[in-house]
Amino acid sequence: SYASAKRRGVTASQDFRSAICSLVGAVHMHNVKAVSEQLVSIHVNRESELAFIAKAIVRQSMLDSSRVEALVELTECLLLAWPLHECPGAFGAISFMPTFHAACRKELWAPERALPPTAQLDPSQQFAKKLIYMRFFGLLAVRGLIHGHAIWIVSQDLLMLGAPETVFPSQNDVECSCELLSVAGSTLR
């Protein structure tokens, strides 16, 4: 609890962040419902706290490909639990959906930010994380948690469609686009 956190010399914000990271980091397909219930039971006071939860999910999606489906399921549970969330001190209700979408957009083009500043990845590790994120992003579209049009936009950007004819996408970006379209191509109409 936050009271016990203060006794230990930890601020409520640090305790909140630690609890969120611990829960999101522990999610697997067998415990999604329990983790989502625990997350929903945490007292969220500000939009920035919802944003932290969204960012934790997005960043965790790049760390372990075996848990991507569980993180998509967790996202869906939270979107259903928090369609509108009343925050004391906020101007009315806020929604998890636009907060989550904003976190996806921020991380989409800079997945290396998901790592601590001290962690240095070689290009193959960065590519692997981006590939996992494409799978996560695609599964969100398949579940209807993001619009299929977003898949088209991301794929266009990866393939540099509309760029001058002398500019070509990298092999990694082509492979990421292929991964994204193999997962979520059915959402394009």
PDB file of N, CA, C and O in Angstrom, residues 45-111:
ATOM      1  N   ASN A  45      -5.181   8.210 -10.212  1.00  0.00           N
ATOM      2  CA  ASN A  45      -5.628   9.578  -9.945  1.00  0.00           C
ATOM      3  C   ASN A  45      -5.470  10.531 -11.122  1.00  0.00           C
ATOM      4  O   ASN A  45      -6.120  11.556 -11.168  1.00  0.00           O
ATOM      5  N   ARG A  46      -4.557  10.222 -12.015  1.00  0.00           N
ATOM      6  CA  ARG A  46      -4.241  11.172 -13.089  1.00  0.00           C
ATOM      7  C   ARG A  46      -4.121  10.447 -14.422  1.00  0.00           C
ATOM      8  O   ARG A  46      -3.822   9.259 -14.469  1.00  0.00           O
ATOM      9  N   GLU A  47      -4.283  11.216 -15.467  1.00  0.00           N
ATOM     10  CA  GLU A  47      -4.096  10.662 -16.807  1.00  0.00           C
ATOM     11  C   GLU A  47      -2.665  10.171 -16.991  1.00  0.00           C
ATOM     12  O   GLU A  47      -2.414   9.178 -17.676  1.00  0.00           O
ATOM     13  N   SER A  48      -1.713  10.838 -16.352  1.00  0.00           N
ATOM     14  CA  SER A  48      -0.314  10.413 -16.471  1.00  0.00           C
ATOM     15  C   SER A  48      -0.111   9.006 -15.896  1.00  0.00           C
ATOM     16  O   SER A  48       0.751   8.264 -16.362  1.00  0.00           O
ATOM     17  N   GLU A  49      -0.917   8.625 -14.918  1.00  0.00           N
ATOM     18  CA  GLU A  49      -0.814   7.271 -14.378  1.00  0.00           C
ATOM     19  C   GLU A  49      -1.389   6.249 -15.352  1.00  0.00           C
ATOM     20  O   GLU A  49      -0.818   5.167 -15.521  1.00  0.00           O
ATOM     21  N   LEU A  50      -2.489   6.594 -16.012  1.00  0.00           N
ATOM     22  CA  LEU A  50      -3.005   5.716 -17.069  1.00  0.00           C
ATOM     23  C   LEU A  50      -1.968   5.597 -18.183  1.00  0.00           C
ATOM     24  O   LEU A  50      -1.753   4.522 -18.736  1.00  0.00           O
ATOM     25  N   ALA A  51      -1.321   6.708 -18.507  1.00  0.00           N
ATOM     26  CA  ALA A  51      -0.302   6.708 -19.561  1.00  0.00           C
ATOM     27  C   ALA A  51       0.872   5.806 -19.161  1.00  0.00           C
ATOM     28  O   ALA A  51       1.432   5.111 -20.009  1.00  0.00           O
ATOM     29  N   PHE A  52       1.240   5.814 -17.890  1.00  0.00           N
ATOM     30  CA  PHE A  52       2.330   4.954 -17.438  1.00  0.00           C
ATOM     31  C   PHE A  52       1.960   3.484 -17.607  1.00  0.00           C
ATOM     32  O   PHE A  52       2.788   2.673 -18.032  1.00  0.00           O
ATOM     33  N   ILE A  53       0.713   3.139 -17.286  1.00  0.00           N
ATOM     34  CA  ILE A  53       0.253   1.755 -17.456  1.00  0.00           C
ATOM     35  C   ILE A  53       0.314   1.372 -18.932  1.00  0.00           C
ATOM     36  O   ILE A  53       0.818   0.297 -19.286  1.00  0.00           O
ATOM     37  N   ALA A  54      -0.178   2.246 -19.796  1.00  0.00           N
ATOM     38  CA  ALA A  54      -0.156   1.971 -21.237  1.00  0.00           C
ATOM     39  C   ALA A  54       1.276   1.797 -21.731  1.00  0.00           C
ATOM     40  O   ALA A  54       1.586   0.856 -22.473  1.00  0.00           O
ATOM     41  N   LYS A  55       2.149   2.691 -21.314  1.00  0.00           N
ATOM     42  CA  LYS A  55       3.551   2.624 -21.745  1.00  0.00           C
ATOM     43  C   LYS A  55       4.217   1.343 -21.242  1.00  0.00           C
ATOM     44  O   LYS A  55       5.001   0.724 -21.962  1.00  0.00           O
ATOM     45  N   ALA A  56       3.888   0.930 -20.030  1.00  0.00           N
ATOM     46  CA  ALA A  56       4.468  -0.299 -19.479  1.00  0.00           C
ATOM     47  C   ALA A  56       4.067  -1.508 -20.327  1.00  0.00           C
ATOM     48  O   ALA A  56       4.891  -2.394 -20.589  1.00  0.00           O
ATOM     49  N   ILE A  57       2.823  -1.541 -20.772  1.00  0.00           N
ATOM     50  CA  ILE A  57       2.359  -2.650 -21.610  1.00  0.00           C
ATOM     51  C   ILE A  57       3.070  -2.629 -22.960  1.00  0.00           C
ATOM     52  O   ILE A  57       3.571  -3.654 -23.434  1.00  0.00           O
ATOM     53  N   VAL A  58       3.127  -1.457 -23.578  1.00  0.00           N
ATOM     54  CA  VAL A  58       3.760  -1.338 -24.893  1.00  0.00           C
ATOM     55  C   VAL A  58       5.235  -1.720 -24.810  1.00  0.00           C
ATOM     56  O   VAL A  58       5.745  -2.482 -25.638  1.00  0.00           O
ATOM     57  N   ARG A  59       5.916  -1.220 -23.812  1.00  0.00           N
ATOM     58  CA  ARG A  59       7.347  -1.530 -23.684  1.00  0.00           C
ATOM     59  C   ARG A  59       7.578  -3.001 -23.370  1.00  0.00           C
ATOM     60  O   ARG A  59       8.517  -3.606 -23.872  1.00  0.00           O
ATOM     61  N   GLN A  60       6.729  -3.581 -22.551  1.00  0.00           N
ATOM     62  CA  GLN A  60       6.868  -4.999 -22.228  1.00  0.00           C
ATOM     63  C   GLN A  60       6.656  -5.861 -23.480  1.00  0.00           C
ATOM     64  O   GLN A  60       7.258  -6.920 -23.611  1.00  0.00           O
ATOM     65  N   SER A  61       5.841  -5.371 -24.400  1.00  0.00           N
ATOM     66  CA  SER A  61       5.561  -6.142 -25.618  1.00  0.00           C
ATOM     67  C   SER A  61       6.812  -6.370 -26.454  1.00  0.00           C
ATOM     68  O   SER A  61       6.871  -7.314 -27.236  1.00  0.00           O
ATOM     69  N   MET A  62       7.810  -5.525 -26.305  1.00  0.00           N
ATOM     70  CA  MET A  62       9.037  -5.663 -27.093  1.00  0.00           C
ATOM     71  C   MET A  62      10.076  -6.548 -26.423  1.00  0.00           C
ATOM     72  O   MET A  62      11.102  -6.847 -27.016  1.00  0.00           O
ATOM     73  N   LEU A  63       9.814  -6.967 -25.214  1.00  0.00           N
ATOM     74  CA  LEU A  63      10.830  -7.690 -24.453  1.00  0.00           C
ATOM     75  C   LEU A  63      10.730  -9.205 -24.546  1.00  0.00           C
ATOM     76  O   LEU A  63      11.727  -9.893 -24.341  1.00  0.00           O
ATOM     77  N   ASP A  64       9.533  -9.721 -24.834  1.00  0.00           N
ATOM     78  CA  ASP A  64       9.374 -11.174 -24.810  1.00  0.00           C
ATOM     79  C   ASP A  64       8.280 -11.588 -25.793  1.00  0.00           C
ATOM     80  O   ASP A  64       7.096 -11.374 -25.539  1.00  0.00           O
ATOM     81  N   SER A  65       8.688 -12.194 -26.889  1.00  0.00           N
ATOM     82  CA  SER A  65       7.720 -12.565 -27.923  1.00  0.00           C
ATOM     83  C   SER A  65       6.720 -13.615 -27.439  1.00  0.00           C
ATOM     84  O   SER A  65       5.607 -13.680 -27.947  1.00  0.00           O
ATOM     85  N   SER A  66       7.075 -14.404 -26.444  1.00  0.00           N
ATOM     86  CA  SER A  66       6.162 -15.448 -25.967  1.00  0.00           C
ATOM     87  C   SER A  66       4.983 -14.873 -25.177  1.00  0.00           C
ATOM     88  O   SER A  66       4.013 -15.584 -24.927  1.00  0.00           O
ATOM     89  N   ARG A  67       5.070 -13.600 -24.799  1.00  0.00           N
ATOM     90  CA  ARG A  67       3.991 -13.008 -24.001  1.00  0.00           C
ATOM     91  C   ARG A  67       3.181 -11.960 -24.762  1.00  0.00           C
ATOM     92  O   ARG A  67       2.340 -11.291 -24.196  1.00  0.00           O
ATOM     93  N   VAL A  68       3.407 -11.837 -26.053  1.00  0.00           N
ATOM     94  CA  VAL A  68       2.718 -10.823 -26.844  1.00  0.00           C
ATOM     95  C   VAL A  68       1.205 -11.017 -26.780  1.00  0.00           C
ATOM     96  O   VAL A  68       0.456 -10.061 -26.557  1.00  0.00           O
ATOM     97  N   GLU A  69       0.740 -12.247 -26.964  1.00  0.00           N
ATOM     98  CA  GLU A  69      -0.707 -12.503 -26.935  1.00  0.00           C
ATOM     99  C   GLU A  69      -1.302 -12.151 -25.568  1.00  0.00           C
ATOM    100  O   GLU A  69      -2.402 -11.602 -25.490  1.00  0.00           O
ATOM    101  N   ALA A  70      -0.583 -12.463 -24.500  1.00  0.00           N
ATOM    102  CA  ALA A  70      -1.063 -12.133 -23.153  1.00  0.00           C
ATOM    103  C   ALA A  70      -1.159 -10.625 -22.966  1.00  0.00           C
ATOM    104  O   ALA A  70      -2.113 -10.122 -22.357  1.00  0.00           O
ATOM    105  N   LEU A  71      -0.204  -9.882 -23.498  1.00  0.00           N
ATOM    106  CA  LEU A  71      -0.238  -8.424 -23.379  1.00  0.00           C
ATOM    107  C   LEU A  71      -1.371  -7.818 -24.196  1.00  0.00           C
ATOM    108  O   LEU A  71      -1.997  -6.845 -23.771  1.00  0.00           O
ATOM    109  N   VAL A  72      -1.668  -8.405 -25.345  1.00  0.00           N
ATOM    110  CA  VAL A  72      -2.820  -7.947 -26.139  1.00  0.00           C
ATOM    111  C   VAL A  72      -4.110  -8.229 -25.365  1.00  0.00           C
ATOM    112  O   VAL A  72      -4.997  -7.374 -25.282  1.00  0.00           O
ATOM    113  N   GLU A  73      -4.198  -9.408 -24.785  1.00  0.00           N
ATOM    114  CA  GLU A  73      -5.371  -9.771 -23.977  1.00  0.00           C
ATOM    115  C   GLU A  73      -5.520  -8.827 -22.778  1.00  0.00           C
ATOM    116  O   GLU A  73      -6.619  -8.372 -22.460  1.00  0.00           O
ATOM    117  N   LEU A  74      -4.412  -8.523 -22.110  1.00  0.00           N
ATOM    118  CA  LEU A  74      -4.432  -7.589 -20.987  1.00  0.00           C
ATOM    119  C   LEU A  74      -4.917  -6.214 -21.439  1.00  0.00           C
ATOM    120  O   LEU A  74      -5.741  -5.586 -20.767  1.00  0.00           O
ATOM    121  N   THR A  75      -4.420  -5.762 -22.574  1.00  0.00           N
ATOM    122  CA  THR A  75      -4.854  -4.470 -23.118  1.00  0.00           C
ATOM    123  C   THR A  75      -6.357  -4.460 -23.346  1.00  0.00           C
ATOM    124  O   THR A  75      -7.052  -3.510 -22.985  1.00  0.00           O
ATOM    125  N   GLU A  76      -6.867  -5.538 -23.931  1.00  0.00           N
ATOM    126  CA  GLU A  76      -8.307  -5.616 -24.184  1.00  0.00           C
ATOM    127  C   GLU A  76      -9.095  -5.576 -22.877  1.00  0.00           C
ATOM    128  O   GLU A  76     -10.109  -4.868 -22.779  1.00  0.00           O
ATOM    129  N   CYS A  77      -8.630  -6.287 -21.869  1.00  0.00           N
ATOM    130  CA  CYS A  77      -9.307  -6.274 -20.562  1.00  0.00           C
ATOM    131  C   CYS A  77      -9.335  -4.861 -19.977  1.00  0.00           C
ATOM    132  O   CYS A  77     -10.365  -4.421 -19.451  1.00  0.00           O
ATOM    133  N   LEU A  78      -8.219  -4.143 -20.074  1.00  0.00           N
ATOM    134  CA  LEU A  78      -8.155  -2.791 -19.511  1.00  0.00           C
ATOM    135  C   LEU A  78      -9.005  -1.809 -20.315  1.00  0.00           C
ATOM    136  O   LEU A  78      -9.617  -0.908 -19.737  1.00  0.00           O
ATOM    137  N   LEU A  79      -9.045  -1.978 -21.624  1.00  0.00           N
ATOM    138  CA  LEU A  79      -9.891  -1.105 -22.440  1.00  0.00           C
ATOM    139  C   LEU A  79     -11.364  -1.301 -22.087  1.00  0.00           C
ATOM    140  O   LEU A  79     -12.143  -0.343 -22.085  1.00  0.00           O
ATOM    141  N   LEU A  80     -11.746  -2.525 -21.777  1.00  0.00           N
ATOM    142  CA  LEU A  80     -13.126  -2.800 -21.360  1.00  0.00           C
ATOM    143  C   LEU A  80     -13.393  -2.288 -19.944  1.00  0.00           C
ATOM    144  O   LEU A  80     -14.480  -1.788 -19.653  1.00  0.00           O
ATOM    145  N   ALA A  81     -12.405  -2.399 -19.071  1.00  0.00           N
ATOM    146  CA  ALA A  81     -12.570  -1.975 -17.678  1.00  0.00           C
ATOM    147  C   ALA A  81     -12.557  -0.461 -17.531  1.00  0.00           C
ATOM    148  O   ALA A  81     -13.197   0.081 -16.632  1.00  0.00           O
ATOM    149  N   TRP A  82     -11.803   0.223 -18.392  1.00  0.00           N
ATOM    150  CA  TRP A  82     -11.650   1.672 -18.290  1.00  0.00           C
ATOM    151  C   TRP A  82     -12.114   2.394 -19.551  1.00  0.00           C
ATOM    152  O   TRP A  82     -11.363   3.156 -20.147  1.00  0.00           O
ATOM    153  N   PRO A  83     -13.379   2.192 -19.958  1.00  0.00           N
ATOM    154  CA  PRO A  83     -13.823   2.940 -21.144  1.00  0.00           C
ATOM    155  C   PRO A  83     -13.807   4.444 -20.848  1.00  0.00           C
ATOM    156  O   PRO A  83     -13.399   5.246 -21.663  1.00  0.00           O
ATOM    157  N   LEU A  84     -14.228   4.789 -19.656  1.00  0.00           N
ATOM    158  CA  LEU A  84     -14.120   6.151 -19.124  1.00  0.00           C
ATOM    159  C   LEU A  84     -13.743   6.008 -17.672  1.00  0.00           C
ATOM    160  O   LEU A  84     -14.316   5.210 -16.948  1.00  0.00           O
ATOM    161  N   HIS A  85     -12.763   6.761 -17.254  1.00  0.00           N
ATOM    162  CA  HIS A  85     -12.263   6.648 -15.889  1.00  0.00           C
ATOM    163  C   HIS A  85     -12.327   8.023 -15.237  1.00  0.00           C
ATOM    164  O   HIS A  85     -11.722   8.967 -15.713  1.00  0.00           O
ATOM    165  N   GLU A  86     -13.097   8.127 -14.159  1.00  0.00           N
ATOM    166  CA  GLU A  86     -13.196   9.382 -13.417  1.00  0.00           C
ATOM    167  C   GLU A  86     -11.941   9.562 -12.576  1.00  0.00           C
ATOM    168  O   GLU A  86     -11.567   8.693 -11.801  1.00  0.00           O
ATOM    169  N   CYS A  87     -11.265  10.659 -12.775  1.00  0.00           N
ATOM    170  CA  CYS A  87     -10.057  10.958 -11.999  1.00  0.00           C
ATOM    171  C   CYS A  87     -10.299  12.200 -11.163  1.00  0.00           C
ATOM    172  O   CYS A  87     -10.629  13.252 -11.710  1.00  0.00           O
ATOM    173  N   PRO A  88     -10.111  12.098  -9.853  1.00  0.00           N
ATOM    174  CA  PRO A  88     -10.236  13.299  -9.036  1.00  0.00           C
ATOM    175  C   PRO A  88      -9.185  14.317  -9.477  1.00  0.00           C
ATOM    176  O   PRO A  88      -8.045  13.967  -9.740  1.00  0.00           O
ATOM    177  N   GLY A  89      -9.586  15.546  -9.610  1.00  0.00           N
ATOM    178  CA  GLY A  89      -8.647  16.582 -10.029  1.00  0.00           C
ATOM    179  C   GLY A  89      -8.517  16.713 -11.533  1.00  0.00           C
ATOM    180  O   GLY A  89      -7.947  17.661 -12.032  1.00  0.00           O
ATOM    181  N   ALA A  90      -9.034  15.742 -12.281  1.00  0.00           N
ATOM    182  CA  ALA A  90      -9.004  15.839 -13.745  1.00  0.00           C
ATOM    183  C   ALA A  90     -10.290  16.520 -14.186  1.00  0.00           C
ATOM    184  O   ALA A  90     -11.269  16.584 -13.453  1.00  0.00           O
ATOM    185  N   PHE A  91     -10.290  17.041 -15.362  1.00  0.00           N
ATOM    186  CA  PHE A  91     -11.488  17.682 -15.890  1.00  0.00           C
ATOM    187  C   PHE A  91     -12.372  16.625 -16.520  1.00  0.00           C
ATOM    188  O   PHE A  91     -12.296  16.356 -17.711  1.00  0.00           O
ATOM    189  N   GLY A  92     -13.172  15.969 -15.695  1.00  0.00           N
ATOM    190  CA  GLY A  92     -14.078  14.938 -16.196  1.00  0.00           C
ATOM    191  C   GLY A  92     -13.393  13.586 -16.275  1.00  0.00           C
ATOM    192  O   GLY A  92     -12.405  13.319 -15.609  1.00  0.00           O
ATOM    193  N   ALA A  93     -13.942  12.756 -17.138  1.00  0.00           N
ATOM    194  CA  ALA A  93     -13.459  11.392 -17.270  1.00  0.00           C
ATOM    195  C   ALA A  93     -12.388  11.306 -18.358  1.00  0.00           C
ATOM    196  O   ALA A  93     -12.400  12.072 -19.312  1.00  0.00           O
ATOM    197  N   ILE A  94     -11.494  10.362 -18.172  1.00  0.00           N
ATOM    198  CA  ILE A  94     -10.498  10.088 -19.198  1.00  0.00           C
ATOM    199  C   ILE A  94     -10.662   8.632 -19.622  1.00  0.00           C
ATOM    200  O   ILE A  94     -11.245   7.830 -18.901  1.00  0.00           O
ATOM    201  N   SER A  95     -10.163   8.299 -20.778  1.00  0.00           N
ATOM    202  CA  SER A  95     -10.314   6.957 -21.313  1.00  0.00           C
ATOM    203  C   SER A  95      -8.953   6.326 -21.520  1.00  0.00           C
ATOM    204  O   SER A  95      -7.995   6.995 -21.927  1.00  0.00           O
ATOM    205  N   PHE A  96      -8.873   5.038 -21.281  1.00  0.00           N
ATOM    206  CA  PHE A  96      -7.623   4.319 -21.484  1.00  0.00           C
ATOM    207  C   PHE A  96      -7.293   4.192 -22.970  1.00  0.00           C
ATOM    208  O   PHE A  96      -6.127   4.189 -23.350  1.00  0.00           O
ATOM    209  N   MET A  97      -8.327   4.107 -23.829  1.00  0.00           N
ATOM    210  CA  MET A  97      -8.077   3.865 -25.240  1.00  0.00           C
ATOM    211  C   MET A  97      -7.199   4.937 -25.895  1.00  0.00           C
ATOM    212  O   MET A  97      -6.164   4.596 -26.482  1.00  0.00           O
ATOM    213  N   PRO A  98      -7.550   6.228 -25.835  1.00  0.00           N
ATOM    214  CA  PRO A  98      -6.658   7.196 -26.480  1.00  0.00           C
ATOM    215  C   PRO A  98      -5.284   7.271 -25.806  1.00  0.00           C
ATOM    216  O   PRO A  98      -4.271   7.519 -26.470  1.00  0.00           O
ATOM    217  N   THR A  99      -5.245   7.012 -24.516  1.00  0.00           N
ATOM    218  CA  THR A  99      -3.973   7.004 -23.793  1.00  0.00           C
ATOM    219  C   THR A  99      -3.103   5.852 -24.296  1.00  0.00           C
ATOM    220  O   THR A  99      -1.906   6.016 -24.544  1.00  0.00           O
ATOM    221  N   PHE A 100      -3.702   4.686 -24.485  1.00  0.00           N
ATOM    222  CA  PHE A 100      -2.977   3.530 -24.998  1.00  0.00           C
ATOM    223  C   PHE A 100      -2.521   3.768 -26.436  1.00  0.00           C
ATOM    224  O   PHE A 100      -1.384   3.461 -26.799  1.00  0.00           O
ATOM    225  N   HIS A 101      -3.393   4.324 -27.258  1.00  0.00           N
ATOM    226  CA  HIS A 101      -3.032   4.611 -28.651  1.00  0.00           C
ATOM    227  C   HIS A 101      -1.855   5.583 -28.724  1.00  0.00           C
ATOM    228  O   HIS A 101      -0.964   5.433 -29.566  1.00  0.00           O
ATOM    229  N   ALA A 102      -1.841   6.571 -27.858  1.00  0.00           N
ATOM    230  CA  ALA A 102      -0.729   7.528 -27.831  1.00  0.00           C
ATOM    231  C   ALA A 102       0.577   6.821 -27.466  1.00  0.00           C
ATOM    232  O   ALA A 102       1.633   7.101 -28.055  1.00  0.00           O
ATOM    233  N   ALA A 103       0.523   5.892 -26.508  1.00  0.00           N
ATOM    234  CA  ALA A 103       1.725   5.146 -26.133  1.00  0.00           C
ATOM    235  C   ALA A 103       2.227   4.298 -27.299  1.00  0.00           C
ATOM    236  O   ALA A 103       3.428   4.215 -27.536  1.00  0.00           O
ATOM    237  N   CYS A 104       1.309   3.707 -28.043  1.00  0.00           N
ATOM    238  CA  CYS A 104       1.695   2.919 -29.223  1.00  0.00           C
ATOM    239  C   CYS A 104       2.389   3.797 -30.252  1.00  0.00           C
ATOM    240  O   CYS A 104       3.425   3.420 -30.803  1.00  0.00           O
ATOM    241  N   ARG A 105       1.819   4.958 -30.518  1.00  0.00           N
ATOM    242  CA  ARG A 105       2.417   5.875 -31.512  1.00  0.00           C
ATOM    243  C   ARG A 105       3.812   6.306 -31.092  1.00  0.00           C
ATOM    244  O   ARG A 105       4.734   6.344 -31.896  1.00  0.00           O
ATOM    245  N   LYS A 106       3.975   6.630 -29.805  1.00  0.00           N
ATOM    246  CA  LYS A 106       5.288   7.092 -29.324  1.00  0.00           C
ATOM    247  C   LYS A 106       6.349   6.019 -29.468  1.00  0.00           C
ATOM    248  O   LYS A 106       7.481   6.304 -29.833  1.00  0.00           O
ATOM    249  N   GLU A 107       5.999   4.794 -29.162  1.00  0.00           N
ATOM    250  CA  GLU A 107       6.989   3.721 -29.198  1.00  0.00           C
ATOM    251  C   GLU A 107       7.174   3.133 -30.586  1.00  0.00           C
ATOM    252  O   GLU A 107       8.200   2.522 -30.870  1.00  0.00           O
ATOM    253  N   LEU A 108       6.212   3.329 -31.453  1.00  0.00           N
ATOM    254  CA  LEU A 108       6.259   2.712 -32.770  1.00  0.00           C
ATOM    255  C   LEU A 108       7.506   3.083 -33.536  1.00  0.00           C
ATOM    256  O   LEU A 108       8.153   2.252 -34.160  1.00  0.00           O
ATOM    257  N   TRP A 109       7.894   4.334 -33.476  1.00  0.00           N
ATOM    258  CA  TRP A 109       9.031   4.785 -34.277  1.00  0.00           C
ATOM    259  C   TRP A 109      10.314   4.877 -33.484  1.00  0.00           C
ATOM    260  O   TRP A 109      11.350   5.222 -34.033  1.00  0.00           O
ATOM    261  N   ALA A 110      10.267   4.591 -32.206  1.00  0.00           N
ATOM    262  CA  ALA A 110      11.497   4.632 -31.408  1.00  0.00           C
ATOM    263  C   ALA A 110      11.508   3.495 -30.400  1.00  0.00           C
ATOM    264  O   ALA A 110      11.551   3.716 -29.202  1.00  0.00           O
ATOM    265  N   PRO A 111      11.464   2.220 -30.858  1.00  0.00           N
ATOM    266  CA  PRO A 111      11.408   1.105 -29.904  1.00  0.00           C
ATOM    267  C   PRO A 111      12.631   1.002 -29.020  1.00  0.00           C
ATOM    268  O   PRO A 111      12.568   0.423 -27.951  1.00  0.00           O
TER     269      PRO A 111
END
